[in-house]
Structures are given as structure tokens and as C-alpha cells.
mmCIF file of C-alpha atoms and ligand atoms in Angstrom:
data_model
loop_
_atom_site.group_PDB
_atom_site.id
_atom_site.type_symbol
_atom_site.label_atom_id
_atom_site.label_comp_id
_atom_site.label_asym_id
_atom_site.label_seq_id
_atom_site.Cartn_x
_atom_site.Cartn_y
_atom_site.Cartn_z
ATOM 1 C CA UNK A 20 10.733 5.895 8.615
ATOM 2 C CA UNK A 21 11.353 4.844 5.035
ATOM 3 C CA UNK A 22 12.138 7.247 2.191
ATOM 4 C CA UNK A 23 8.510 7.822 1.154
ATOM 5 C CA UNK A 24 7.386 8.414 4.729
ATOM 6 C CA UNK A 25 10.196 10.869 5.382
ATOM 7 C CA UNK A 26 9.285 12.780 2.245
ATOM 8 C CA UNK A 27 5.587 12.822 3.207
ATOM 9 C CA UNK A 28 6.470 14.102 6.683
ATOM 10 C CA UNK A 29 8.659 16.885 5.299
ATOM 11 C CA UNK A 30 6.250 17.875 2.537
ATOM 12 C CA UNK A 31 3.345 17.909 5.003
ATOM 13 C CA UNK A 32 5.241 20.209 7.346
ATOM 14 C CA UNK A 33 6.118 22.522 4.465
ATOM 15 C CA UNK A 34 2.554 22.567 3.084
ATOM 16 C CA UNK A 35 0.570 22.887 6.301
ATOM 17 C CA UNK A 36 3.041 24.810 8.448
ATOM 18 C CA UNK A 37 3.629 22.206 11.185
ATOM 19 C CA UNK A 38 4.270 18.490 11.592
ATOM 20 C CA UNK A 39 1.658 15.773 10.939
ATOM 21 C CA UNK A 40 0.163 13.640 13.741
ATOM 22 C CA UNK A 41 1.245 10.488 11.907
ATOM 23 C CA UNK A 42 2.379 8.968 8.627
ATOM 24 C CA UNK A 43 0.779 5.815 7.188
ATOM 25 C CA UNK A 44 2.548 3.715 4.574
ATOM 26 C CA UNK A 45 1.599 0.975 2.125
ATOM 27 C CA UNK A 46 3.988 -0.831 -0.251
ATOM 28 C CA UNK A 47 3.727 -1.477 -3.961
ATOM 29 C CA UNK A 48 3.927 -5.044 -5.218
ATOM 30 C CA UNK A 49 5.513 -7.080 -7.954
ATOM 31 C CA UNK A 50 3.756 -10.250 -9.056
ATOM 32 C CA UNK A 51 6.152 -13.158 -9.593
ATOM 33 C CA UNK A 52 3.579 -15.236 -11.490
ATOM 34 C CA UNK A 53 -0.200 -15.629 -11.809
ATOM 35 C CA UNK A 54 -1.388 -12.691 -13.888
ATOM 36 C CA UNK A 55 -4.970 -12.057 -14.965
ATOM 37 C CA UNK A 56 -6.171 -14.934 -12.849
ATOM 38 C CA UNK A 57 -7.184 -13.136 -9.642
ATOM 39 C CA UNK A 58 -10.606 -12.143 -10.997
ATOM 40 C CA UNK A 59 -11.073 -15.781 -12.063
ATOM 41 C CA UNK A 60 -10.663 -16.915 -8.417
ATOM 42 C CA UNK A 61 -7.147 -18.187 -9.211
ATOM 43 C CA UNK A 62 -3.825 -18.424 -7.388
ATOM 44 C CA UNK A 63 -1.271 -15.613 -7.509
ATOM 45 C CA UNK A 64 2.249 -15.123 -6.161
ATOM 46 C CA UNK A 65 2.814 -11.416 -5.487
ATOM 47 C CA UNK A 66 5.594 -9.887 -3.402
ATOM 48 C CA UNK A 67 5.161 -6.547 -1.653
ATOM 49 C CA UNK A 68 8.025 -4.114 -2.282
ATOM 50 C CA UNK A 69 9.783 -1.733 0.074
ATOM 51 C CA UNK A 70 8.846 1.153 -2.234
ATOM 52 C CA UNK A 71 5.357 2.487 -1.852
ATOM 53 C CA UNK A 72 3.074 5.351 -0.884
ATOM 54 C CA UNK A 73 3.092 7.369 2.319
ATOM 55 C CA UNK A 74 0.198 9.485 3.555
ATOM 56 C CA UNK A 75 0.936 12.015 6.300
ATOM 57 C CA UNK A 76 -2.136 13.066 8.306
ATOM 58 C CA UNK A 77 -3.299 15.478 10.962
ATOM 59 C CA UNK A 78 -6.712 15.842 12.566
ATOM 60 C CA UNK A 79 -8.320 19.223 11.962
ATOM 61 C CA UNK A 80 -11.026 21.005 13.954
ATOM 62 C CA UNK A 81 -12.892 22.307 10.960
ATOM 63 C CA UNK A 82 -15.002 19.713 9.147
ATOM 64 C CA UNK A 83 -13.923 18.226 5.837
ATOM 65 C CA UNK A 84 -10.872 16.607 4.274
ATOM 66 C CA UNK A 85 -8.052 18.397 2.529
ATOM 67 C CA UNK A 86 -5.615 16.255 0.541
ATOM 68 C CA UNK A 87 -2.455 17.483 -1.132
ATOM 69 C CA UNK A 88 -0.393 15.421 -3.547
ATOM 70 C CA UNK A 89 3.334 16.128 -3.345
ATOM 71 C CA UNK A 90 3.925 14.168 -6.542
ATOM 72 C CA UNK A 91 1.486 16.325 -8.491
ATOM 73 C CA UNK A 92 2.972 19.745 -7.743
ATOM 74 C CA UNK A 93 1.025 19.983 -4.502
ATOM 75 C CA UNK A 94 -2.398 19.810 -6.208
ATOM 76 C CA UNK A 95 -5.191 19.737 -3.643
ATOM 77 C CA UNK A 96 -8.624 18.156 -3.292
ATOM 78 C CA UNK A 97 -11.133 19.236 -0.606
ATOM 79 C CA UNK A 98 -14.226 17.213 0.207
ATOM 80 C CA UNK A 99 -16.454 15.755 2.849
ATOM 81 C CA UNK A 100 -16.657 11.948 2.909
ATOM 82 C CA UNK A 101 -20.434 12.096 2.401
ATOM 83 C CA UNK A 102 -20.036 13.831 -0.976
ATOM 84 C CA UNK A 103 -19.907 11.578 -4.027
ATOM 85 C CA UNK A 104 -16.266 11.046 -5.084
ATOM 86 C CA UNK A 105 -15.221 12.217 -8.541
ATOM 87 C CA UNK A 106 -15.188 9.365 -11.063
ATOM 88 C CA UNK A 107 -11.993 8.399 -12.960
ATOM 89 C CA UNK A 108 -10.121 11.376 -11.560
ATOM 90 C CA UNK A 109 -6.825 9.736 -10.598
ATOM 91 C CA UNK A 110 -5.658 10.062 -6.997
ATOM 92 C CA UNK A 111 -8.682 12.223 -6.091
ATOM 93 C CA UNK A 112 -11.131 9.414 -6.871
ATOM 94 C CA UNK A 113 -9.038 6.920 -4.900
ATOM 95 C CA UNK A 114 -8.520 8.917 -1.693
ATOM 96 C CA UNK A 115 -12.029 10.369 -1.629
ATOM 97 C CA UNK A 116 -13.473 6.921 -2.396
ATOM 98 C CA UNK A 117 -11.550 5.301 0.477
ATOM 99 C CA UNK A 118 -12.738 8.021 2.860
ATOM 100 C CA UNK A 119 -16.337 7.496 1.819
ATOM 101 C CA UNK A 120 -16.273 3.711 2.161
ATOM 102 C CA UNK A 121 -14.450 3.830 5.514
ATOM 103 C CA UNK A 122 -16.998 6.307 6.857
ATOM 104 C CA UNK A 123 -19.724 3.885 5.801
ATOM 105 C CA UNK A 124 -17.826 1.273 7.851
ATOM 106 C CA UNK A 125 -17.863 3.452 10.957
ATOM 107 C CA UNK A 126 -14.698 5.576 10.756
ATOM 108 C CA UNK A 127 -15.504 9.071 11.907
ATOM 109 C CA UNK A 128 -13.613 12.307 12.188
ATOM 110 C CA UNK A 129 -14.377 16.000 12.088
ATOM 111 C CA UNK A 130 -11.703 17.022 9.706
ATOM 112 C CA UNK A 131 -8.443 15.715 8.329
ATOM 113 C CA UNK A 132 -5.458 17.155 6.508
ATOM 114 C CA UNK A 133 -3.544 14.691 4.359
ATOM 115 C CA UNK A 134 -0.476 14.732 2.173
ATOM 116 C CA UNK A 135 0.495 11.976 -0.273
ATOM 117 C CA UNK A 136 4.071 11.225 -1.320
ATOM 118 C CA UNK A 137 5.292 8.025 -2.911
ATOM 119 C CA UNK A 138 8.258 6.524 -4.694
ATOM 120 C CA UNK A 139 6.567 3.942 -6.918
ATOM 121 C CA UNK A 140 6.771 4.596 -10.620
ATOM 122 C CA UNK A 141 3.241 5.136 -11.946
ATOM 123 C CA UNK A 142 1.972 3.121 -14.873
ATOM 124 C CA UNK A 143 4.725 0.565 -14.293
ATOM 125 C CA UNK A 144 2.548 -2.364 -13.227
ATOM 126 C CA UNK A 145 3.750 -2.131 -9.612
ATOM 127 C CA UNK A 146 0.343 -1.274 -8.206
ATOM 128 C CA UNK A 147 0.719 2.363 -7.343
ATOM 129 C CA UNK A 148 -3.046 2.855 -7.163
ATOM 130 C CA UNK A 149 -3.763 0.000 -4.727
ATOM 131 C CA UNK A 150 -0.802 1.223 -2.699
ATOM 132 C CA UNK A 151 -2.346 4.708 -2.516
ATOM 133 C CA UNK A 152 -5.770 3.336 -1.531
ATOM 134 C CA UNK A 153 -4.376 1.203 1.285
ATOM 135 C CA UNK A 154 -2.062 3.967 2.564
ATOM 136 C CA UNK A 155 -4.931 6.476 2.568
ATOM 137 C CA UNK A 156 -7.171 3.913 4.277
ATOM 138 C CA UNK A 157 -4.565 3.334 6.974
ATOM 139 C CA UNK A 158 -4.161 7.081 7.528
ATOM 140 C CA UNK A 159 -7.940 7.529 7.919
ATOM 141 C CA UNK A 160 -8.190 4.556 10.300
ATOM 142 C CA UNK A 161 -5.235 5.785 12.392
ATOM 143 C CA UNK A 162 -6.693 9.284 12.557
ATOM 144 C CA UNK A 163 -10.073 7.830 13.623
ATOM 145 C CA UNK A 164 -8.288 5.748 16.292
ATOM 146 C CA UNK A 165 -9.725 2.549 14.795
ATOM 147 C CA UNK A 166 -7.365 -0.335 15.484
ATOM 148 C CA UNK A 167 -7.487 -3.970 14.461
ATOM 149 C CA UNK A 168 -9.331 -3.303 11.177
ATOM 150 C CA UNK A 169 -8.947 -6.613 9.287
ATOM 151 C CA UNK A 170 -6.534 -6.400 6.317
ATOM 152 C CA UNK A 171 -8.930 -8.467 4.143
ATOM 153 C CA UNK A 172 -11.694 -5.920 4.773
ATOM 154 C CA UNK A 173 -9.393 -3.018 3.918
ATOM 155 C CA UNK A 174 -8.331 -4.853 0.747
ATOM 156 C CA UNK A 175 -11.984 -5.390 -0.280
ATOM 157 C CA UNK A 176 -12.797 -1.711 0.269
ATOM 158 C CA UNK A 177 -9.800 -0.644 -1.818
ATOM 159 C CA UNK A 178 -10.960 -2.996 -4.583
ATOM 160 C CA UNK A 179 -14.464 -1.471 -4.392
ATOM 161 C CA UNK A 180 -12.928 1.973 -4.803
ATOM 162 C CA UNK A 181 -11.241 0.848 -8.043
ATOM 163 C CA UNK A 182 -14.494 -0.660 -9.310
ATOM 164 C CA UNK A 183 -16.806 2.196 -8.386
ATOM 165 C CA UNK A 184 -14.704 5.318 -8.706
ATOM 166 C CA UNK A 185 -11.719 4.470 -10.953
ATOM 167 C CA UNK A 186 -13.634 2.357 -13.492
ATOM 168 C CA UNK A 187 -11.248 -0.613 -13.286
ATOM 169 C CA UNK A 188 -12.832 -4.035 -12.724
ATOM 170 C CA UNK A 189 -9.686 -5.310 -10.994
ATOM 171 C CA UNK A 190 -9.269 -8.474 -8.967
ATOM 172 C CA UNK A 191 -8.116 -8.650 -5.347
ATOM 173 C CA UNK A 192 -4.425 -9.582 -5.741
ATOM 174 C CA UNK A 193 -2.875 -6.124 -5.410
ATOM 175 C CA UNK A 194 -4.954 -4.994 -2.470
ATOM 176 C CA UNK A 195 -4.427 -8.248 -0.550
ATOM 177 C CA UNK A 196 -0.684 -8.340 -1.216
ATOM 178 C CA UNK A 197 -0.371 -4.748 -0.068
ATOM 179 C CA UNK A 198 -2.727 -4.905 2.933
ATOM 180 C CA UNK A 199 -1.690 -8.300 4.297
ATOM 181 C CA UNK A 200 1.753 -9.103 2.878
ATOM 182 C CA UNK A 201 5.216 -8.463 4.103
ATOM 183 C CA UNK A 202 7.739 -6.505 1.970
ATOM 184 C CA UNK A 203 10.363 -8.808 0.538
ATOM 185 C CA UNK A 204 8.364 -12.016 1.043
ATOM 186 C CA UNK A 205 6.179 -13.529 -1.654
ATOM 187 C CA UNK A 206 2.702 -14.776 -0.813
ATOM 188 C CA UNK A 207 0.786 -17.593 -2.443
ATOM 189 C CA UNK A 208 -2.721 -16.160 -2.360
ATOM 190 C CA UNK A 209 -5.906 -18.004 -3.178
ATOM 191 C CA UNK A 210 -8.107 -15.280 -4.632
ATOM 192 C CA UNK A 211 -11.262 -17.295 -3.972
ATOM 193 C CA UNK A 212 -10.855 -17.938 -0.250
ATOM 194 C CA UNK A 213 -8.316 -15.135 0.407
ATOM 195 C CA UNK A 214 -6.292 -17.751 2.267
ATOM 196 C CA UNK A 215 -2.544 -17.328 1.786
ATOM 197 C CA UNK A 216 0.839 -18.482 2.939
ATOM 198 C CA UNK A 217 4.231 -16.859 2.857
ATOM 199 C CA UNK A 218 6.685 -18.159 0.256
ATOM 200 C CA UNK A 219 10.279 -17.285 1.081
ATOM 201 C CA UNK A 220 12.876 -17.209 -1.668
ATOM 202 C CA UNK A 221 16.293 -18.726 -0.984
ATOM 203 C CA UNK A 222 18.861 -16.156 0.146
ATOM 204 C CA UNK A 223 21.044 -16.657 -2.910
ATOM 205 C CA UNK A 224 18.284 -15.753 -5.373
ATOM 206 C CA UNK A 225 17.487 -12.210 -6.472
ATOM 207 C CA UNK A 226 14.298 -10.673 -7.766
ATOM 208 C CA UNK A 227 14.889 -7.995 -10.365
ATOM 209 C CA UNK A 228 12.200 -5.544 -11.319
ATOM 210 C CA UNK A 229 13.039 -3.907 -14.613
ATOM 211 C CA UNK A 230 10.987 -1.004 -15.866
ATOM 212 C CA UNK A 231 10.371 -1.576 -19.532
ATOM 213 C CA UNK A 232 9.849 2.104 -20.209
ATOM 214 C CA UNK A 233 6.589 1.301 -22.009
ATOM 215 C CA UNK A 234 4.010 3.101 -19.901
ATOM 216 C CA UNK A 235 0.662 1.507 -19.370
ATOM 217 C CA UNK A 236 -1.681 4.235 -20.530
ATOM 218 C CA UNK A 237 -5.404 4.132 -21.183
ATOM 219 C CA UNK A 238 -5.442 0.372 -20.750
ATOM 220 C CA UNK A 239 -8.423 0.176 -18.397
ATOM 221 C CA UNK A 240 -10.743 -0.623 -21.304
ATOM 222 C CA UNK A 241 -8.541 -3.498 -22.490
ATOM 223 C CA UNK A 242 -8.279 -4.822 -18.919
ATOM 224 C CA UNK A 243 -12.050 -4.773 -18.401
ATOM 225 C CA UNK A 244 -12.564 -6.435 -21.809
ATOM 226 C CA UNK A 245 -10.205 -9.298 -20.875
ATOM 227 C CA UNK A 246 -12.113 -9.842 -17.657
ATOM 228 C CA UNK A 247 -15.444 -10.009 -19.535
ATOM 229 C CA UNK A 248 -13.979 -12.518 -22.014
ATOM 230 C CA UNK A 249 -12.890 -14.755 -19.130
ATOM 231 C CA UNK A 250 -16.316 -14.518 -17.526
ATOM 232 C CA UNK A 251 -18.005 -15.372 -20.822
ATOM 233 C CA UNK A 252 -15.718 -18.365 -21.261
ATOM 234 C CA UNK A 253 -16.543 -19.597 -17.753
ATOM 235 C CA UNK A 254 -20.286 -19.303 -18.428
ATOM 236 C CA UNK A 255 -19.967 -21.272 -21.666
ATOM 237 C CA UNK A 256 -17.944 -23.950 -19.894
ATOM 238 C CA UNK A 257 -20.642 -24.164 -17.220
ATOM 239 C CA UNK A 258 -18.406 -23.221 -14.277
ATOM 240 C CA UNK A 259 -18.625 -20.411 -11.732
ATOM 241 C CA UNK A 260 -15.151 -19.233 -12.702
ATOM 242 C CA UNK A 261 -12.189 -20.484 -14.737
ATOM 243 C CA UNK A 262 -10.597 -21.630 -11.465
ATOM 244 C CA UNK A 263 -13.033 -24.526 -11.602
ATOM 245 C CA UNK A 264 -11.667 -25.914 -14.881
ATOM 246 C CA UNK A 265 -9.378 -28.885 -14.294
ATOM 247 C CA UNK A 266 -6.201 -28.284 -16.364
ATOM 248 C CA UNK A 267 -5.782 -32.035 -16.897
ATOM 249 C CA UNK A 268 -9.299 -32.516 -18.277
ATOM 250 C CA UNK A 269 -10.009 -29.130 -19.871
ATOM 251 C CA UNK A 270 -11.996 -29.063 -23.103
ATOM 252 C CA UNK A 271 -12.106 -25.642 -24.713
ATOM 253 C CA UNK A 272 -13.873 -26.771 -27.900
ATOM 254 C CA UNK A 273 -17.128 -24.919 -27.144
ATOM 255 C CA UNK A 274 -15.443 -21.517 -26.959
ATOM 256 C CA UNK A 275 -14.829 -19.035 -29.746
ATOM 257 C CA UNK A 276 -11.134 -18.530 -30.608
ATOM 258 C CA UNK A 277 -10.655 -15.433 -28.433
ATOM 259 C CA UNK A 278 -12.382 -16.948 -25.415
ATOM 260 C CA UNK A 279 -10.409 -20.142 -25.978
ATOM 261 C CA UNK A 280 -7.098 -18.286 -25.832
ATOM 262 C CA UNK A 281 -8.090 -16.351 -22.715
ATOM 263 C CA UNK A 282 -9.365 -19.469 -20.954
ATOM 264 C CA UNK A 283 -6.231 -21.480 -21.792
ATOM 265 C CA UNK A 284 -4.064 -18.727 -20.357
ATOM 266 C CA UNK A 285 -6.031 -18.590 -17.112
ATOM 267 C CA UNK A 286 -6.390 -22.328 -16.547
ATOM 268 C CA UNK A 287 -2.711 -23.119 -17.160
ATOM 269 C CA UNK A 288 -1.443 -19.964 -15.437
ATOM 270 C CA UNK A 289 -3.165 -21.048 -12.223
ATOM 271 C CA UNK A 290 -1.448 -24.440 -12.502
ATOM 272 C CA UNK A 291 1.895 -22.724 -13.202
ATOM 273 C CA UNK A 292 1.485 -20.545 -10.124
ATOM 274 C CA UNK A 293 0.936 -23.557 -7.912
ATOM 275 C CA UNK A 294 4.003 -25.214 -9.489
ATOM 276 C CA UNK A 295 6.069 -22.037 -9.082
ATOM 277 C CA UNK A 296 5.411 -21.920 -5.335
ATOM 278 C CA UNK A 297 6.472 -25.579 -5.133
ATOM 279 C CA UNK A 298 9.639 -24.831 -7.143
ATOM 280 C CA UNK A 299 10.536 -22.015 -4.751
ATOM 281 C CA UNK A 300 9.900 -24.275 -1.748
ATOM 282 C CA UNK A 301 12.201 -26.854 -3.333
ATOM 283 C CA UNK A 302 14.867 -24.238 -4.160
ATOM 284 C CA UNK A 303 14.630 -25.239 -7.836
ATOM 285 C CA UNK A 304 15.511 -22.105 -9.818
ATOM 286 C CA UNK A 305 15.597 -23.940 -13.153
ATOM 287 C CA UNK A 306 12.024 -25.167 -12.721
ATOM 288 C CA UNK A 307 10.861 -21.731 -11.613
ATOM 289 C CA UNK A 308 12.630 -20.093 -14.557
ATOM 290 C CA UNK A 309 10.908 -22.379 -17.053
ATOM 291 C CA UNK A 310 7.514 -21.506 -15.555
ATOM 292 C CA UNK A 311 8.230 -17.780 -15.723
ATOM 293 C CA UNK A 312 9.181 -18.032 -19.386
ATOM 294 C CA UNK A 313 6.051 -20.050 -20.213
ATOM 295 C CA UNK A 314 3.945 -17.523 -18.342
ATOM 296 C CA UNK A 315 5.310 -14.711 -20.490
ATOM 297 C CA UNK A 316 4.602 -16.542 -23.723
ATOM 298 C CA UNK A 317 1.073 -17.168 -22.504
ATOM 299 C CA UNK A 318 0.487 -13.491 -21.663
ATOM 300 C CA UNK A 319 1.874 -12.597 -25.095
ATOM 301 C CA UNK A 320 0.171 -15.162 -27.320
ATOM 302 C CA UNK A 321 -2.943 -16.313 -25.472
ATOM 303 C CA UNK A 322 -3.906 -13.366 -23.332
ATOM 304 C CA UNK A 323 -2.566 -10.868 -25.914
ATOM 305 C CA UNK A 324 -1.692 -8.405 -23.179
ATOM 306 C CA UNK A 325 1.994 -7.787 -23.871
ATOM 307 C CA UNK A 326 3.795 -5.213 -25.999
ATOM 308 C CA UNK A 327 6.483 -5.835 -28.667
ATOM 309 C CA UNK A 328 9.061 -3.702 -26.873
ATOM 310 C CA UNK A 329 8.460 -5.573 -23.639
ATOM 311 C CA UNK A 330 8.702 -8.930 -25.454
ATOM 312 C CA UNK A 331 12.027 -7.838 -26.835
ATOM 313 C CA UNK A 332 13.385 -6.942 -23.394
ATOM 314 C CA UNK A 333 12.050 -10.166 -21.871
ATOM 315 C CA UNK A 334 13.775 -12.159 -24.623
ATOM 316 C CA UNK A 335 17.063 -10.375 -24.040
ATOM 317 C CA UNK A 336 16.809 -10.879 -20.287
ATOM 318 C CA UNK A 337 16.020 -14.558 -20.703
ATOM 319 C CA UNK A 338 18.969 -14.981 -23.072
ATOM 320 C CA UNK A 339 21.261 -13.389 -20.485
ATOM 321 C CA UNK A 340 19.792 -15.476 -17.645
ATOM 322 C CA UNK A 341 20.103 -18.841 -19.382
ATOM 323 C CA UNK A 342 18.397 -21.760 -17.696
ATOM 324 C CA UNK A 343 19.009 -20.720 -14.109
ATOM 325 C CA UNK A 344 15.996 -18.449 -13.617
ATOM 326 C CA UNK A 345 13.666 -16.564 -15.914
ATOM 327 C CA UNK A 346 11.934 -13.298 -16.725
ATOM 328 C CA UNK A 347 8.422 -12.234 -17.654
ATOM 329 C CA UNK A 348 6.275 -9.145 -17.891
ATOM 330 C CA UNK A 349 4.465 -8.641 -14.585
ATOM 331 C CA UNK A 350 1.096 -7.210 -13.605
ATOM 332 C CA UNK A 351 -1.754 -6.022 -15.766
ATOM 333 C CA UNK A 352 0.362 -5.946 -18.921
ATOM 334 C CA UNK A 353 0.350 -3.794 -22.086
ATOM 335 C CA UNK A 354 3.720 -2.448 -20.911
ATOM 336 C CA UNK A 355 4.942 -1.781 -17.399
ATOM 337 C CA UNK A 356 7.537 -3.763 -15.539
ATOM 338 C CA UNK A 357 9.373 -7.039 -16.058
ATOM 339 C CA UNK A 358 10.204 -9.341 -13.179
ATOM 340 C CA UNK A 359 13.121 -11.755 -13.204
ATOM 341 C CA UNK A 360 14.169 -14.306 -10.617
ATOM 342 C CA UNK A 361 17.852 -15.145 -10.898
ATOM 343 C CA UNK A 362 20.929 -16.140 -8.966
ATOM 344 C CA UNK A 363 21.919 -13.225 -6.750
ATOM 345 C CA UNK A 364 25.529 -13.417 -7.930
ATOM 346 C CA UNK A 365 24.377 -12.805 -11.533
ATOM 347 C CA UNK A 366 22.213 -9.729 -10.880
ATOM 348 C CA UNK A 367 24.633 -7.067 -12.018
ATOM 349 C CA UNK A 368 25.720 -8.962 -15.129
ATOM 350 C CA UNK A 369 22.139 -9.690 -16.191
ATOM 351 C CA UNK A 370 20.910 -6.150 -15.623
ATOM 352 C CA UNK A 371 23.834 -4.818 -17.680
ATOM 353 C CA UNK A 372 22.992 -7.277 -20.434
ATOM 354 C CA UNK A 373 19.641 -5.722 -21.131
ATOM 355 C CA UNK A 374 20.829 -2.147 -20.983
ATOM 356 C CA UNK A 375 24.483 -1.262 -20.599
ATOM 357 C CA UNK A 376 23.581 2.172 -19.247
ATOM 358 C CA UNK A 377 21.254 0.697 -16.634
ATOM 359 C CA UNK A 378 21.803 2.171 -13.276
ATOM 360 C CA UNK A 379 19.956 0.661 -10.421
ATOM 361 C CA UNK A 380 17.966 2.543 -7.851
ATOM 362 C CA UNK A 381 18.799 1.941 -4.216
ATOM 363 C CA UNK A 382 18.251 -1.633 -3.191
ATOM 364 C CA UNK A 383 14.727 -2.290 -2.030
ATOM 365 C CA UNK A 384 13.034 -5.173 -0.333
ATOM 366 C CA UNK A 385 14.771 -7.539 2.020
ATOM 367 C CA UNK A 386 18.102 -7.099 0.291
ATOM 368 C CA UNK A 387 17.022 -9.338 -2.542
ATOM 369 C CA UNK A 388 14.852 -7.110 -4.683
ATOM 370 C CA UNK A 389 16.301 -4.453 -6.889
ATOM 371 C CA UNK A 390 14.474 -2.126 -9.186
ATOM 372 C CA UNK A 391 16.202 -1.185 -12.398
ATOM 373 C CA UNK A 392 15.265 1.683 -14.653
HETATM 374 C C1 GLA B 405 -3.829 -5.452 -12.235
HETATM 375 C C2 GLA B 405 -5.076 -5.677 -11.386
HETATM 376 C C3 GLA B 405 -4.991 -7.000 -10.629
HETATM 377 C C4 GLA B 405 -4.594 -8.150 -11.522
HETATM 378 C C5 GLA B 405 -3.391 -7.783 -12.382
HETATM 379 C C6 GLA B 405 -3.077 -8.847 -13.386
HETATM 380 O O1 GLA B 405 -2.734 -5.238 -11.399
HETATM 381 O O2 GLA B 405 -5.260 -4.623 -10.471
HETATM 382 O O3 GLA B 405 -6.219 -7.248 -9.966
HETATM 383 O O4 GLA B 405 -5.687 -8.573 -12.309
HETATM 384 O O5 GLA B 405 -3.597 -6.563 -13.071
HETATM 385 O O6 GLA B 405 -2.678 -9.990 -12.758
#
């Protein structure tokens, strides 16, 4: 059992008086490159983390679900899956929403006691909410003795939960990375077909995840607005989605300035993601680093989804890294985490360079990923 699962098991036993029947787990994810392109049918390169969310569960004889959240002072939510989930109510909306959608898909149970415990920082752009949805979904499926539920289907349901009950018009990257991926290995995911392949980083590279300290708060509105701008740009360009714009032949002249910036970001970010996977395959850290730096500039200047404090940290990291690797803000933006891919031997020096008091949390991932505060 990993750290989150052990904590969920212990907290469940303390809260409900005896041990759970099982503990389900789902990781968080860091996206190496390809941000704000998933809802444009683009290519993304996320990597599931070893940190994540655990949901301990036990079947109950009395009807109804009871969920307790160890990370929120043991707050509880009681419901039946047929009841309408609360809207935009944090973890309650997510767990209740998953239960409802899985019941519509045929899961069935009399009653269930659940306890959530995780070790992903919230609001850090590491996908704590998709991680919770998938972990809760797995717990409900395990408790219903449903096996072989396709990961793509679970990912789609978790995305629906975000759309319908959390008010976030997110793409499919996080849910797919978390439901289908493998902690410590990146995946090149085609968000149109949901086809993907594993992309393995060379052993002597390291992935650093640095928490910027700028929390992503109340950014759902800005996220949804960006998505609408991309959809408007696609309509004006006469394509189903920005994925269909050829980067070599793109003509953005018919767009207004905002749509033009958004569309340029998306079209070239998809191309960069394809190139980044090729650079990793070729073991070319310099080429990958250049793409990561370009991707950050694009999120900052074209997508306008960065934050001055994050830009400052990215610049300092890139200065410390030099040409052998690169750093960028990762995920939805407006704060959150920074990802850097560097030579493993340089990890400590580079992390110290951005913050001399940085202390790193226990190593996570397949030995190569480290999360720094
Ligand atoms: C959030 C969303 C994803 C994706 C990223 C940006 O994490 O949940 O669907 O759009 O932002 O790449």
C-alpha cells in the first residue's frame, strides 16, 4: 500500500470503528507539455505521479452512501446515488456525481461507507479533482464487484462529473492519464481518438515538479472562457476543432486578436507536443528543453494563462538549467506547479537554485520524479 492508501485505511478504521473491505487508489498527474489543447482534440504528454488519492470503502447493509473526507477534518456527506448531486460543492459534488453516473451504468449496491485521503496538493495543477473522481469510481466499482470496466469509459464519466457537477468544461487529458496511465511513465495521448502510447524518459533524466506557491483559485471561469475562445476560433476557421489546422499552412487573419492568440497557442502547442515525444524517443534533452521553454512563453503571451510570480520562477529555473533541459508552468495555469525535465545529476543543484530553502518531499514516481515545495 502506498502512503495515501495506508492513511485512508487507518483513517477509515478510526472513523468507522473497523477496517475497510478495500482501498482504491488513483494517481495525480503532471503534464510535460501540451496544455489547453485537450479540449481542441490535440495531443498531450502527461505523466501520472505516485502521489494521489485513496478511497477506503466498506459495503453497508443500510441503504445510502456515507463519505468522510480525512483531509477536510472528517467532514461527511450522506446521499443516495439517485439524488441529484450538489453543484460546485468541492469533493461532495465529485464523489456523489461519480456514484450517480456509475449507477446509471449499472453499478449497484445497497449501501457504502467511504473515506477519502490523499497526498496531492490541491490547487497545484496536479489534477487532484480528476484523481478523486477516478479513485472514488474505482472504489464504487470494486464494491459493486464490477471488473473489467474500461479505463476510457471511467475517464469519460469522470469528465462528465466535472462538466455537470463541478462547472468546469475540462478536456479529457487528466482523466485519461489517471485512469489508463502508469505512474512514472509519460503517455502521448491523442485526445480525439483516445489512442495513446507510453513514452519512457531516459534513466539519467529527472522530472521535477515545483510548486510555485501561487494557488489556482476561482479560475474555473477563466478556464471555461479560454475554451469558448478556442471553439469560436475553430468555427471562424471552418474546422471542427483547432486540431484540424495545419501548423505549416495556418492563416489566422480572419480571427480577432484574442482568438488569434489562443488559436496560435493551440495549433503550435500540438506540434510542439508531437516534437517533444520525438525528442524524448531520441534522448535529445536539448531539443526537449527548447520546446518546454517555448511552450511556457506561449502559455504566458498567447494563451495569457500564466502568473507573474510563476513566470519569474520559470525564468530562474531555466537560467539554472541552461540548455540541457527546460521548465514550464504545467496544467490549467494561472498559478499551480512548474515542471522541469533535466539531467538527473543536476536535480539538487537546480532545485536549490530556485529556492535555497527548498526541501524536497519524499521521492515519488519511478525514482525519477521529485516534487519540490
Ligand atoms: C486542466 C483540465 C485539463 C486540461 C488542462 C490544461 O487540468 O482539467 O482538461 O485542459 O487544464 O492542459
